[in-house]
Amino acid sequence: SYELTQPSSVSVSPGQTARITCSGDVLAKKSARWFQQKPGQAPVLVIYKDSERPSGIPERFSGSSSGTTVTLTISGAQVEDDADYYCYSAADNNLGVFGGGTKLTVL
Amino acid sequence: QVQLVESGGGVVQPGRSLRLSCAASGFTFSTYGMHWVRQAPGKGLEWVALISYDGSNKYYADSVKGRFTISRDNSKNTLYLQMNSLRAEDTALYYCAKASLDPQYMDVWGKGTTVTVSS
């Protein structure tokens, strides 16, 4: 089996930079996605292929990768960014895996 | 725009079966893989299954392998999840999600349908 490990919580004040990490051996070979989930809503893709941003996602969201760790960075976090964030990747056997999720608090 | 609407959830007793559906629109369904992902109450996301664009390849999480079957009907733009031998730990909100160009990954999600396994 394989796992992705995220911190359970991150807290920043509005305007500060939030960084959420995701670690796992699979990330050395496969790219990651990041999803944002607000209470009562379905997840939304905010970063794909480690660092690409889908259309409609604010520029303050960015991603990076180094070895077995990927990082989601929110530069100048806003109150509306308060949400759960999940990393996701897939192994060579086509089985998917999510990180445990990180609760980002912005206040 | 892409729309995914899940249905078929409900309350079911342990050991019984349930079939979920996901109606897709706004994209060429027959050219994309599809995923099921679930989320137990108050918990994180768990990947459940993936089916290729033509239904020829299917992959399952260990937690559901042998009990759940993913399938699709491209003539009806519909994805299915047949769930047998249900357990209390299968209680969750079940999402269907469209695969991206790389079928191992997903991009757009439906709003989900709730499955509760309880006696």
XYZ file of C-alpha atoms in Angstrom, chain A residues 6 8 13 16 18-19 22-23 25 27 30 46 50 53-55 64 68 76 79 86 94 97-98 101 103 107:
27
model
C -0.570 15.983 5.185
C -4.008 17.986 9.962
C -3.993 35.419 9.352
C -0.290 35.855 5.110
C -0.246 29.501 3.814
C 1.757 26.418 2.891
C 1.895 16.446 1.139
C 4.474 13.669 1.331
C 6.916 7.861 -1.954
C 5.145 11.475 -5.517
C 3.669 10.609 -10.128
C -7.208 24.030 -7.485
C 1.876 19.552 -9.244
C -3.704 26.134 -12.062
C -7.110 25.479 -13.703
C -8.914 28.394 -15.263
C 5.458 23.002 -6.272
C 8.594 13.002 -2.481
C -2.030 36.357 0.621
C -10.980 34.470 4.512
C -6.624 17.342 -0.028
C -3.861 2.863 -11.310
C -4.884 7.799 -3.004
C -5.815 10.946 -1.111
C -6.660 16.395 4.427
C -7.940 22.114 7.653
C -8.510 34.378 10.708
